[in-house]
Short mmCIF file of C-alpha atoms in Angstrom, two decimals:
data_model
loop_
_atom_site.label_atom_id
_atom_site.label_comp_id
_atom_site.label_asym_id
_atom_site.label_seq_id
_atom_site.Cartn_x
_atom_site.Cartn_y
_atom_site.Cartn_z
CA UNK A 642 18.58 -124.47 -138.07
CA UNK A 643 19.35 -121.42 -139.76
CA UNK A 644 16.85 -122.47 -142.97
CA UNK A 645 14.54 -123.07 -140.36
CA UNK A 646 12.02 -126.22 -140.26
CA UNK A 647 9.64 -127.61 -142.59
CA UNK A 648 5.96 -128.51 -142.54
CA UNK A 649 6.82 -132.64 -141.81
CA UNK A 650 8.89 -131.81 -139.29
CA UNK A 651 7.08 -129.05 -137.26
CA UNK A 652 4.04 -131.20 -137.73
CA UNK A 653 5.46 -134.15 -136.10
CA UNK A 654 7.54 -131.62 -133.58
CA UNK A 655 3.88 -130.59 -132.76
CA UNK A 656 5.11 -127.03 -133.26
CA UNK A 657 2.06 -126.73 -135.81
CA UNK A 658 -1.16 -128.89 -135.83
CA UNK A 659 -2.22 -129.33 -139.60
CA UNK A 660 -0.70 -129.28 -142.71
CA UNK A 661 -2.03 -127.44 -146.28
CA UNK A 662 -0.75 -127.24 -149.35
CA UNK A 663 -0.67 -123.13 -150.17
CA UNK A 664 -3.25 -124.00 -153.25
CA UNK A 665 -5.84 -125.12 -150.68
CA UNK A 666 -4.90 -123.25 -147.68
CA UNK A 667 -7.87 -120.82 -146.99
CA UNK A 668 -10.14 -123.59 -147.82
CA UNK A 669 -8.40 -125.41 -145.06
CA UNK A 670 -8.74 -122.61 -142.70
CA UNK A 671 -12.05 -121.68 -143.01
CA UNK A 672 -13.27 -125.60 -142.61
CA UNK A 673 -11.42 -126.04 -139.69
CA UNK A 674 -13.02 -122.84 -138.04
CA UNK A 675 -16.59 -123.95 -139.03
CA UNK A 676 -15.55 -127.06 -137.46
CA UNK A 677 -14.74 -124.89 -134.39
CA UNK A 678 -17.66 -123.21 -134.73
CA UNK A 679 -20.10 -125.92 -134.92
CA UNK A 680 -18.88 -127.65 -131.46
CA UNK A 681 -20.29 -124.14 -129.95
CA UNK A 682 -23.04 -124.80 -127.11
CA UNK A 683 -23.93 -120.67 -128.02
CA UNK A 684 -27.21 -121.02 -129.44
CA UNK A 685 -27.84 -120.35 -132.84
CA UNK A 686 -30.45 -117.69 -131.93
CA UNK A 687 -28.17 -115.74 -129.32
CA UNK A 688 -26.87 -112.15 -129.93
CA UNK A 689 -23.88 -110.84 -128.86
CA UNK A 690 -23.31 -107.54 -127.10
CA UNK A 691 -21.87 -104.18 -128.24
CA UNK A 692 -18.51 -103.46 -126.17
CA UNK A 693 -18.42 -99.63 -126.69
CA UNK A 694 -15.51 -97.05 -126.91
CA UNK A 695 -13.43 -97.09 -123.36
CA UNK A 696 -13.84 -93.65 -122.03
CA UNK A 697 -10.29 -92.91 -121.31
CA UNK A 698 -8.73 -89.81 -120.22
CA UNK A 699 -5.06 -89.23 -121.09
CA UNK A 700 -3.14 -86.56 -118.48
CA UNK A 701 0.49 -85.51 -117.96
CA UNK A 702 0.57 -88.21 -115.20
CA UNK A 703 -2.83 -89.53 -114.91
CA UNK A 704 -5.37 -91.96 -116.79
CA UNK A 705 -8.33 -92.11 -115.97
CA UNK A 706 -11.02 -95.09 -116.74
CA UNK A 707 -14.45 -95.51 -115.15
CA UNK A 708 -13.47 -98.28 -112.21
CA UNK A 709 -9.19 -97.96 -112.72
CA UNK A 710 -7.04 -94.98 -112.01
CA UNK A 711 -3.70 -94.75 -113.11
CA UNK A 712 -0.69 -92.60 -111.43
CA UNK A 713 2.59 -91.97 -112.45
CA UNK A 714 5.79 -91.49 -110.13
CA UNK A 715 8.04 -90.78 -113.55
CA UNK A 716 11.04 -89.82 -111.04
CA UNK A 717 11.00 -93.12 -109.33
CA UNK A 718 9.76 -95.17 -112.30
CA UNK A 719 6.20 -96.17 -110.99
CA UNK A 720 3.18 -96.95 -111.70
CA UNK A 721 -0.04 -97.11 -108.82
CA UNK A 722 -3.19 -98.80 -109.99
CA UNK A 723 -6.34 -98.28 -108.72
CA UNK A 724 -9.37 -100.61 -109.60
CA UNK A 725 -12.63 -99.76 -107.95
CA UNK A 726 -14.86 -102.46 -107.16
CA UNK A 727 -18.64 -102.62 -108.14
CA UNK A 728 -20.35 -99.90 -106.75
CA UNK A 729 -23.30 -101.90 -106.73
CA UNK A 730 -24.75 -105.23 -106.12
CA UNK A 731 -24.67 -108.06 -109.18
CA UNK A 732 -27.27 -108.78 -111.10
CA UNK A 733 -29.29 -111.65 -110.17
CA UNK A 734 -29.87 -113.19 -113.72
CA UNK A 735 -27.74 -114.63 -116.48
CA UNK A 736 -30.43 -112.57 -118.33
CA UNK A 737 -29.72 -109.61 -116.79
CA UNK A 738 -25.80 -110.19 -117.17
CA UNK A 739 -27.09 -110.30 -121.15
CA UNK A 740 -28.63 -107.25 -120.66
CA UNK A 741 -26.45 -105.37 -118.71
CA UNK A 742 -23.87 -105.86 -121.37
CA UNK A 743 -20.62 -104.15 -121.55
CA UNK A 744 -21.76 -102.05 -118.13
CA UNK A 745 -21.29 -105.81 -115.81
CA UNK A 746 -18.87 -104.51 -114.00
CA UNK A 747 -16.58 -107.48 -114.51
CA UNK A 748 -16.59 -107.19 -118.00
CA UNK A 749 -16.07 -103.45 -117.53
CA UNK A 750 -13.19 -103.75 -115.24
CA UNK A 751 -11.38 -106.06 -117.19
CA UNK A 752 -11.49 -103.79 -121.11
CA UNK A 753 -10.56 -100.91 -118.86
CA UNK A 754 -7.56 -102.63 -117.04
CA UNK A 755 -6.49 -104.47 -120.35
CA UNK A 756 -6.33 -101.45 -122.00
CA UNK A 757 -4.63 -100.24 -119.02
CA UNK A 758 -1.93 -102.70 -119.24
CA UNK A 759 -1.02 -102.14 -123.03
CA UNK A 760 -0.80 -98.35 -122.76
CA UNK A 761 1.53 -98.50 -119.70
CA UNK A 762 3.77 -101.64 -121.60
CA UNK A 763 3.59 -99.40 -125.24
CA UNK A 764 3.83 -95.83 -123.50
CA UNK A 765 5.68 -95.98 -120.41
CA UNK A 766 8.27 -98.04 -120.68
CA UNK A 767 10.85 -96.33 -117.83
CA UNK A 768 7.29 -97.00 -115.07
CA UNK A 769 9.19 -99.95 -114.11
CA UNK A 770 7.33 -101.12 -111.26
CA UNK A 771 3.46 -101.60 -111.14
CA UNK A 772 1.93 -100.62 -107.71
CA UNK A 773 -1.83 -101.98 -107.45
CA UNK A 774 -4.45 -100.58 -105.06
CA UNK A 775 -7.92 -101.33 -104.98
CA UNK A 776 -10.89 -99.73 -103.32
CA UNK A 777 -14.89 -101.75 -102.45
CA UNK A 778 -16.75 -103.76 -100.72
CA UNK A 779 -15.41 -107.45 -100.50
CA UNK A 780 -18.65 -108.84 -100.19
CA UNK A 781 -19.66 -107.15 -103.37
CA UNK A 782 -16.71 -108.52 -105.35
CA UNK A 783 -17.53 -111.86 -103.87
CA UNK A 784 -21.04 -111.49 -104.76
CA UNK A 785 -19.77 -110.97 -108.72
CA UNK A 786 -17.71 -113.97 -108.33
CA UNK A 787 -20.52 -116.45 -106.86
CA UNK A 788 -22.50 -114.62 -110.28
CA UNK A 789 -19.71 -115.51 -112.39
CA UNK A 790 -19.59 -119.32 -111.04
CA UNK A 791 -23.49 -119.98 -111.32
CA UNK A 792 -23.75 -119.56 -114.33
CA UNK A 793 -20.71 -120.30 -115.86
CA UNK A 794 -22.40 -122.52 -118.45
CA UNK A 795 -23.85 -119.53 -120.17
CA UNK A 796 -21.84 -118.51 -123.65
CA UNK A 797 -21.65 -115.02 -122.50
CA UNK A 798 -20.72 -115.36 -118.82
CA UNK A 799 -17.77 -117.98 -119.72
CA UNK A 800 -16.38 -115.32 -122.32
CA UNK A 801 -16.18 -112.23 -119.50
CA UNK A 802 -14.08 -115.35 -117.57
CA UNK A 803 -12.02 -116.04 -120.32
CA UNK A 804 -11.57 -112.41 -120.64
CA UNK A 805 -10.44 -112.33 -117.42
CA UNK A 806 -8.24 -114.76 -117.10
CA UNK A 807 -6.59 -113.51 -120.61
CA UNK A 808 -5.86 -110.23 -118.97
CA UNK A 809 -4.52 -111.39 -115.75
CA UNK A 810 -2.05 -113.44 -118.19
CA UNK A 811 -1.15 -110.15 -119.68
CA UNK A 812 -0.43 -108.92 -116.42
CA UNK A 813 1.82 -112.01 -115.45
CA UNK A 814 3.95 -111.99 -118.99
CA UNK A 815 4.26 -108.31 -118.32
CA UNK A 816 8.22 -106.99 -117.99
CA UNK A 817 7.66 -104.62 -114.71
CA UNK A 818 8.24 -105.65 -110.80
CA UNK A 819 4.22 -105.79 -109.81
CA UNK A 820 3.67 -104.95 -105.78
CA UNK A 821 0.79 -104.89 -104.01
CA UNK A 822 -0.78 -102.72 -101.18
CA UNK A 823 -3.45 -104.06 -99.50
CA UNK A 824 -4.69 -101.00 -96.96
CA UNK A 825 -8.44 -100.44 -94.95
CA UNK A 826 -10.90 -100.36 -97.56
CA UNK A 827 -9.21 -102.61 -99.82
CA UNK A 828 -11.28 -105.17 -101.70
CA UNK A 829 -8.38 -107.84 -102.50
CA UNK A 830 -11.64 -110.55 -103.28
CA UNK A 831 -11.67 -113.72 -105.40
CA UNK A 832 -10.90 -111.89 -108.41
CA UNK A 833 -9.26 -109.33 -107.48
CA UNK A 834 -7.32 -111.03 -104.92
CA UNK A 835 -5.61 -112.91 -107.81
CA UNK A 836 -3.63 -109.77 -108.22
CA UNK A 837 -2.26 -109.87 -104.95
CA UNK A 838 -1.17 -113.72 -105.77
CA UNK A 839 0.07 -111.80 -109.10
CA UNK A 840 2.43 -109.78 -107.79
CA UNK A 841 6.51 -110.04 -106.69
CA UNK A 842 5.22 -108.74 -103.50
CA UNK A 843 2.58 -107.96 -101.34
CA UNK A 844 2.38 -105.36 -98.32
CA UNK A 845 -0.51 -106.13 -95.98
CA UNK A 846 -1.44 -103.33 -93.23
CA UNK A 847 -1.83 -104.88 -89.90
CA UNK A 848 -4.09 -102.70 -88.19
CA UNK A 849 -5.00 -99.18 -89.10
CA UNK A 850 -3.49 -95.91 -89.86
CA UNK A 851 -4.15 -94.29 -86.97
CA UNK A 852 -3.31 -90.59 -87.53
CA UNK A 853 -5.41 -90.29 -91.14
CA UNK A 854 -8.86 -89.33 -90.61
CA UNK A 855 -9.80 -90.82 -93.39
CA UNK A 856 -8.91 -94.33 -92.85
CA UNK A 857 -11.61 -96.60 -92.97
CA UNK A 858 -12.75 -98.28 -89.73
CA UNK A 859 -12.32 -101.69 -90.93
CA UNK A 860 -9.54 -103.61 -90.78
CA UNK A 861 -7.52 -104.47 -94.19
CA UNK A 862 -9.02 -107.98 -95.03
CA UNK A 863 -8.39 -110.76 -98.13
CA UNK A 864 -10.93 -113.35 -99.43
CA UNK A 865 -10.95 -115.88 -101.64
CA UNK A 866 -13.47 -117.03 -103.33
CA UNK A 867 -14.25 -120.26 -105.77
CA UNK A 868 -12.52 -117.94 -108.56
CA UNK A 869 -8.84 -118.81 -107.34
CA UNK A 870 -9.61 -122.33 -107.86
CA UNK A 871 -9.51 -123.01 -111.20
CA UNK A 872 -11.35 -120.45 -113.46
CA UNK A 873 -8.45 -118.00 -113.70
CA UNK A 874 -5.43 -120.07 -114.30
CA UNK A 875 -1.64 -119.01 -115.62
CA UNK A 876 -0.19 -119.11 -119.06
CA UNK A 877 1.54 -122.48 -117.46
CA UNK A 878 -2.39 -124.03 -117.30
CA UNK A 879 -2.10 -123.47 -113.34
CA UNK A 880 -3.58 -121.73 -110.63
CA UNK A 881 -2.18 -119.02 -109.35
CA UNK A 882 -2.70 -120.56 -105.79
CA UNK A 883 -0.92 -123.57 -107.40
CA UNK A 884 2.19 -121.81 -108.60
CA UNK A 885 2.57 -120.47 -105.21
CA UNK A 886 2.09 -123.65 -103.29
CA UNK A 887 4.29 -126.12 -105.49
CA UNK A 888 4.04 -129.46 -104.09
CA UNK A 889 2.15 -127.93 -101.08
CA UNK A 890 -1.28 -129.23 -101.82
CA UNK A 891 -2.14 -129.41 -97.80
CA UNK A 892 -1.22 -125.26 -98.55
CA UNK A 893 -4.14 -124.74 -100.89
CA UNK A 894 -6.60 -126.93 -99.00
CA UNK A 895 -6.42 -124.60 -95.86
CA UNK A 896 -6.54 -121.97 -97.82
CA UNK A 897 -9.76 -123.50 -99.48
CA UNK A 898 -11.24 -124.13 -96.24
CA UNK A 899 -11.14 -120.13 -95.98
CA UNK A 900 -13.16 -119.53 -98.52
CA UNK A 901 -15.55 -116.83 -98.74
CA UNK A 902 -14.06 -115.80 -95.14
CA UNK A 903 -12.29 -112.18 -94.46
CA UNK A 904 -8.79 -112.95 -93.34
CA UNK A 905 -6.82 -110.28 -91.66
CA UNK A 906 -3.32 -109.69 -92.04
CA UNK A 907 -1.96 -112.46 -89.32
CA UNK A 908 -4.08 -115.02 -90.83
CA UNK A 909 -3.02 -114.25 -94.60
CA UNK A 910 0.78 -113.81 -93.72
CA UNK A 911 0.08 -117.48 -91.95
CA UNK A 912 -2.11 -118.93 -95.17
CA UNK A 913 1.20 -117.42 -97.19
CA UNK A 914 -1.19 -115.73 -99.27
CA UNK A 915 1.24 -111.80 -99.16
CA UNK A 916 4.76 -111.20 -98.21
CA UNK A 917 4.78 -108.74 -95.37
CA UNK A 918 2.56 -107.04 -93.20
CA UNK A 919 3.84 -104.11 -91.29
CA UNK A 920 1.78 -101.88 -89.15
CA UNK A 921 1.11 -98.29 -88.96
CA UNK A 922 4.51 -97.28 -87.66
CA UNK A 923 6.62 -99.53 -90.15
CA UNK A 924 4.00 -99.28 -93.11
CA UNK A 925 5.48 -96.00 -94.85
CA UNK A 926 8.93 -96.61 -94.70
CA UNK A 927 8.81 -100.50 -95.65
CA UNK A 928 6.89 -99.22 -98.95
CA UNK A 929 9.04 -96.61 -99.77
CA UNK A 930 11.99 -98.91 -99.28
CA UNK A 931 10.85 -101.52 -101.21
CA UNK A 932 9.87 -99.00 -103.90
CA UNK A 933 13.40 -97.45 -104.14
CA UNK A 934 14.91 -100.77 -104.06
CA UNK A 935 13.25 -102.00 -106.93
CA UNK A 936 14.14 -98.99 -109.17
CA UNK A 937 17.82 -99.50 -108.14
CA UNK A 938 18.13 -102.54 -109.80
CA UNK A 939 19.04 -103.61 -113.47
CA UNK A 940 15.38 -103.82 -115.39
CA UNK A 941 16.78 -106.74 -117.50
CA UNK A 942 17.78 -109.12 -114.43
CA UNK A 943 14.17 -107.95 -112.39
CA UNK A 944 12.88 -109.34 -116.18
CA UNK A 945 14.56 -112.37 -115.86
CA UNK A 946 14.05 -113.19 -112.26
CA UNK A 947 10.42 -112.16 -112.22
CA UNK A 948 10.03 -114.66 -115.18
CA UNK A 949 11.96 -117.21 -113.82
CA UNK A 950 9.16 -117.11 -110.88
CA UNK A 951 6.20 -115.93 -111.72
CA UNK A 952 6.13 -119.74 -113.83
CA UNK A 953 7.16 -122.55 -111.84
CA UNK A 954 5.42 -125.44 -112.59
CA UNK A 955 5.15 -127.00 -115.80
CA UNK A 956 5.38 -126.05 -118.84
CA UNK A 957 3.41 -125.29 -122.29
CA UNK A 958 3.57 -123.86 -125.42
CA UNK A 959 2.51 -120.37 -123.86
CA UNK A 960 4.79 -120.48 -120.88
CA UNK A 961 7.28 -121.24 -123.20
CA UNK A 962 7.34 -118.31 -125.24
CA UNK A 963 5.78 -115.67 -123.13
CA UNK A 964 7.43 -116.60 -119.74
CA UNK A 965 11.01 -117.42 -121.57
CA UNK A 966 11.80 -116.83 -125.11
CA UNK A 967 10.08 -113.00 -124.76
CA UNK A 968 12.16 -112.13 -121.26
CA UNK A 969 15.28 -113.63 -122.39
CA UNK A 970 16.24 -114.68 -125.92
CA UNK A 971 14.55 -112.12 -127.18
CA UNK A 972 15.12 -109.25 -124.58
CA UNK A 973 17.90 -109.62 -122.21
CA UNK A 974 20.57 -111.21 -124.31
CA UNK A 975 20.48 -108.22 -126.96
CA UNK A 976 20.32 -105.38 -124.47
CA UNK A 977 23.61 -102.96 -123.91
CA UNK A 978 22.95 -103.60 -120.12
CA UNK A 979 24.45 -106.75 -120.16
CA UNK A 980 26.52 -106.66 -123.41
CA UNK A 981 27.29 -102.94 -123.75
CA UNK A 982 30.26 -100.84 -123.11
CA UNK A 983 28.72 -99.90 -120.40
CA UNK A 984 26.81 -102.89 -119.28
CA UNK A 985 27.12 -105.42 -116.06
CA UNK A 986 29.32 -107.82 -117.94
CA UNK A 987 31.74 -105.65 -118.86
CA UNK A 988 32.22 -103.87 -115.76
CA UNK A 989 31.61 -106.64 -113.91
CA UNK A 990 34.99 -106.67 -111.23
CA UNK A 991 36.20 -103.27 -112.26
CA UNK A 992 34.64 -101.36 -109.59
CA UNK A 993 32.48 -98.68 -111.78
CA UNK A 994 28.64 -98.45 -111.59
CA UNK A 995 27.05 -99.64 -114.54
CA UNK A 996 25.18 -97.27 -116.07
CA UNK A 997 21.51 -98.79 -117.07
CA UNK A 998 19.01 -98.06 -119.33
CA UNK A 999 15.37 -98.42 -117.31
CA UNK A 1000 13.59 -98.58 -120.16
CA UNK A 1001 11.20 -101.85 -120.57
CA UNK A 1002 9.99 -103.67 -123.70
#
């Protein structure tokens, strides 16, 4: 309604879960939080770790972060990604995890490519579509992940996974058209690889570029690991293998079977694990096209659409508002691209081009 709804009511809706009157409210709050607190397997003697200053560097069309690179196209309204992988091998310890701190290169990657993430959404809204590279050693990024799973009892190591799997979230409820280009030298692994099952679409090179030099000799190769089986799942509480794969659970099981292998482009087009996987000749032109297409459309109805996708399966509080409510009630419905004088609906049948804003919340 208009007045809105009270406490009864959104309690029983399960909108809220506990009631307090405003005389005993921060009483209320902090004794629930203890309560929190107290269930905590941490130990009481732990210490946390410092997470320092991001050393970020802010060009005309260029940001720069220890393990991601950022480049902006501003004429065609995109954004390429970079994320190196580790440039060496994982600890061996949960101890040494500890003392590693903020350097562990997953917990590194992750601040730099969250921070990533909010300055492209608050600063560059017209970079409509996200283009994401990466660049390692797949059996390094695997090597993290098999860290990451050992000890994923230890307080510290299950808050660099939740941290991941908050900022791949971020990435999901984002409003821009997310591709992926998975070249030689790629290292599309476990966790990384769940950008690839991220994105809208997914280019695959099958074979190699064989007129640059400085192609690497290896063949462009995807592998999942145990991290794209549970640890990392959607605002919707599901895999991103899952939301894929719908109904398909034979799908995930072959997929599972692959684990820890390399697969090459035929095998992942066959797994359904990217979209398309043109070769040397086809490569260039397929990107570009895909590119240009993309930036030709409305921005609201790729918001909508890539919503309306991205979050199949069922549904939860989160999914609710961040997959829905944000992309349309809130967005669409009041822009002048659909409503305007100008906009799709009003044009709509007369014959004139709609004139859009590209501009992204």
């Amino acid at each position: 309604t208009s007045e809105g709804i009270r406490g009864s009511r959104a309690l029983e809706w399960r909108l809220v879960d506990q009631l307090s009157p405003r005389s005993t409210f921060d009483q209320a709050v902090a004794h629930t939080a203890m309560e929190k607190a107290q269930k905590s397997d941490r130990p009481e003697t732990a210490h946390g770790i410092e997470l320092t200053p991001l050393n970020r560097q802010i060009d005309a069309d260029r940001v720069t972060y220890e393990h991601v690179k950022i480049e902006l196209d501003r004429e065609l309204g995109v954004t390429h990604i970079l994320i190196e992988g580790p440039s060496e091998p994982p600890p061996s310890t949960a101890e040494d995890i500890h003392d590693a701190g903020d350097k562990f290169w997953p917990l590194a990657m992750a601040r730099q490519l969250d921070d990533a993430i909010l300055h492209l959404r608050l600063n560059e809204s017209e970079a409509g579509t996200w283009v994401f590279h990466t660049r390692g050693d797949n059996s390094q990024v695997a090597a993290y992940d098999g860290l990451l799973l050992e000890h994923s009892s230890d307080w510290l190591v299950r808050e660099i996974t939740l941290y991941l799997k908050r900022t791949l979230k971020r990435l999901d409820v984002s409003s821009r058209s997310l591709v992926t280009l998975i070249e030689p030298g790629s290292c599309f692994t476990g966790t990384l690889l769940e950008l690839a099952l991220a994105a809208d679409r997914c280019y695959m090179l099958d074979g190699e570029f064989e007129d640059d030099a400085n192609c690497p000799n290896t063949l462009a190769a995807v592998r999942p690991t145990g991290m794209n089986f549970g640890p990392l799942t959607m605002v919707n509480g599901i895999t991103r293998l899952e939301g894929r794969f719908l109904g398909q659970p034979e799908a995930i099981d072959a997929i599972r079977k692959e684990s820890g292998n390399d697969l090459e482009a035929e095998a992942a087009l066959t797994l359904g694990l990217v979209t398309f996987i043109p070769d040397d000749i086809d490569w260039e032109d397929e990107v570009r096209l895909a590119l240009e297409e993309r930036a030709s459309f409305s921005p609201d109805a790729l918001t909508g659409m890539e919503a309306s996708l991205r979050f199949g399966g069922p549904e939860t509080m989160e999914s609710k508002i961040f997959g829905r409510l944000s992309a349309w009630q809130n967005w669409i419905f009041q822009r002048p691209n659909a409503s305007g004088d100008q906009g799709a609906l009003q044009l709509y049948g007369t014959g004139a081009k709609t004139r859009f804003d590209k501009g992204r919340v």
